[in-house]
């Protein structure tokens, strides 16, 4: 039977139950109608299959293989490689009876501080969309679905559960939705996962404009939309907006709400039926794929070797004065604990239990190279150790080459927390500077998920950015260092000189209620190039052991497509790969624009002396912008420029083109009303100008003292509104900040547990438990000063306070009241 026919046979209660998960990782079966159970699993860069289906932590997950994270994948600029990663992950998923992989993650890198940037592809929506589509096609070609996430505008971890992104429709469409749109249209993902946050005041999980009007009616998406884990506020409202599946299970709580809403007429039966049909459709499709294919055997060793091959293309050579590749006969010292215990993945839900981790130290031995190793610093501490440093400096001075393996500890970048600084730990920066002062042949190998500052850059001979390259990253590092492999990675994000140079500086992570996207379309290189801002390393940058020459640019319209043709020649002595990037510069007659936007790229592998003609096709969308006055995509009047380069700052060829339709006559932005955006000076946009850009009044940024606390608030917000909120928040900061990390925990930073308590809305509490709604209301009443017995019990049950702590707080309050 079809999904529609099956849903027609269900009771309202069965339908209401079906649109919520069975447990943490499985969808509900309905045996009466022969609807089976299927499983999903975390896995953007490695399968995190729980041994216990109710579990959420890494301590009970199965051993799998960790591939390069999203930031590393993107540095490859290789669609085929993303497809192969997807195929490999899908085969592993089928071996573990997993039907849907929760990935890829395609959010924009608005700020390098975002703690989850290691999972995301790029600051550029075109690149992120192309790579996401390739990954999805790879996964789904093997009969496993994906859940592309997090839809949408989820570009920070701090307050991600409650903040409202205040941004204009053009910025939403061009920057934050484009990657999803490309993937939906090109790859047809089985599912999308909505984000936690709000967009202009409405939670993504119940945002009809996002989930139905744009996603389904405009883009033609016919798959399922599931929630991020716990990202459901009002379930009936979500169903009406187009949220098909709540994950994980909320017990009977939301089932009851749905049944009640149907009974009262607040929710239409048709809306619920539609969501049920999509859930049943996903289950039947997944089950058909599993049953029609031979179940593979999980090849851990073989996939580990694939991880090694994938990692080779994720390395980006940022500097090289000729010291690389290293001679195997040289006297070389490896410095830094990351050489032995490599940093290869980030913290959070994507954290997998690896099959085998190879560090560069062991990998060098495999290559037959003898190197000396000194620890130099602890990777788990920021404290400078004089004893370790003295040993490392002496060893470096006596060597021909010193290779320092530096990077960000996992505790500094993880899901659930944003970084506070762009700097490496102080002990590492200090040691690098001291070693560079005594050893001119100092090489720095970085292991981090997002950009870092490099105060020692001018003093070192070479820098290799490894990102978080998966469990075999050490092999790839050694192979590149010793010339077995020629690096070919390019930066999919800009490395700024300092935090103050980032376009959203001052507006990230925002306020208690909102985060204002005052920079608009100017994120990443779009702003750095527009403002002519000096950067540490530009978008698209990456060196090779060889050199490449570009020539013979020509363009030709073929129907509605523009063919951009040129030649690339390997002019050096190594075989290697070059990623040529095609940018388009818009005229500015109707609207302000970035100086140029990436609209195509191609990666070419060439032998020494080999020359190859390449072709990149641009469709009409490459020349369009979102015109808010028109309410649709539009083109500029005037001439466009096509540029071909090795990075956004290294343009080798360019030409003017005609033949672009002039579009509408509607002026989107009057120059005199948007001076900041036309000039690119967007770090201090006046309120009046930002309000005009939004098209509505700028939302209030923070709560006010004296306001009543409600269940949609967080403890952080309650701390501003009432004295009881402030007192409890102080207790939480003190007690939870003492958390001791647990081995194999996916969240091992004590501040994560502080943030979780401060930033989670009260409606999250006790989800699925008996009397959970009453508990939340009583918690809110406690903060409003009503310390009834029910409110006190609710605070204890919610895990905020213990009985002795509540007693002390109340006693303190009574003493304060008696003070004259």
PDB file of C-alpha atoms in Angstrom, residues 28 116 145 157 272 307 314 319 369 390 435 482 527 605 612 650 742:
ATOM      1  CA  UNK A  28       8.131   4.346  15.673  1.00  0.00           C
ATOM      2  CA  UNK A 116      31.013  23.793  15.516  1.00  0.00           C
ATOM      3  CA  UNK A 145      19.278   8.626   3.296  1.00  0.00           C
ATOM      4  CA  UNK A 157      26.619  27.530  19.485  1.00  0.00           C
ATOM      5  CA  UNK A 272      -1.325  15.769  10.477  1.00  0.00           C
ATOM      6  CA  UNK A 307      40.362   7.753   5.493  1.00  0.00           C
ATOM      7  CA  UNK A 314      42.285  18.044   3.093  1.00  0.00           C
ATOM      8  CA  UNK A 319      53.573  28.828   3.755  1.00  0.00           C
ATOM      9  CA  UNK A 369      62.203   8.112   8.645  1.00  0.00           C
ATOM     10  CA  UNK A 390      63.803  23.992  27.565  1.00  0.00           C
ATOM     11  CA  UNK A 435      61.896  27.638  18.747  1.00  0.00           C
ATOM     12  CA  UNK A 482      58.320  14.113   3.291  1.00  0.00           C
ATOM     13  CA  UNK A 527      33.437  41.504   3.131  1.00  0.00           C
ATOM     14  CA  UNK A 605      45.468  16.941 -11.714  1.00  0.00           C
ATOM     15  CA  UNK A 612      44.942  20.996 -19.935  1.00  0.00           C
ATOM     16  CA  UNK A 650      45.024  35.778  -6.714  1.00  0.00           C
ATOM     17  CA  UNK A 742      34.850  11.763  31.690  1.00  0.00           C
TER      18      UNK A 742
END
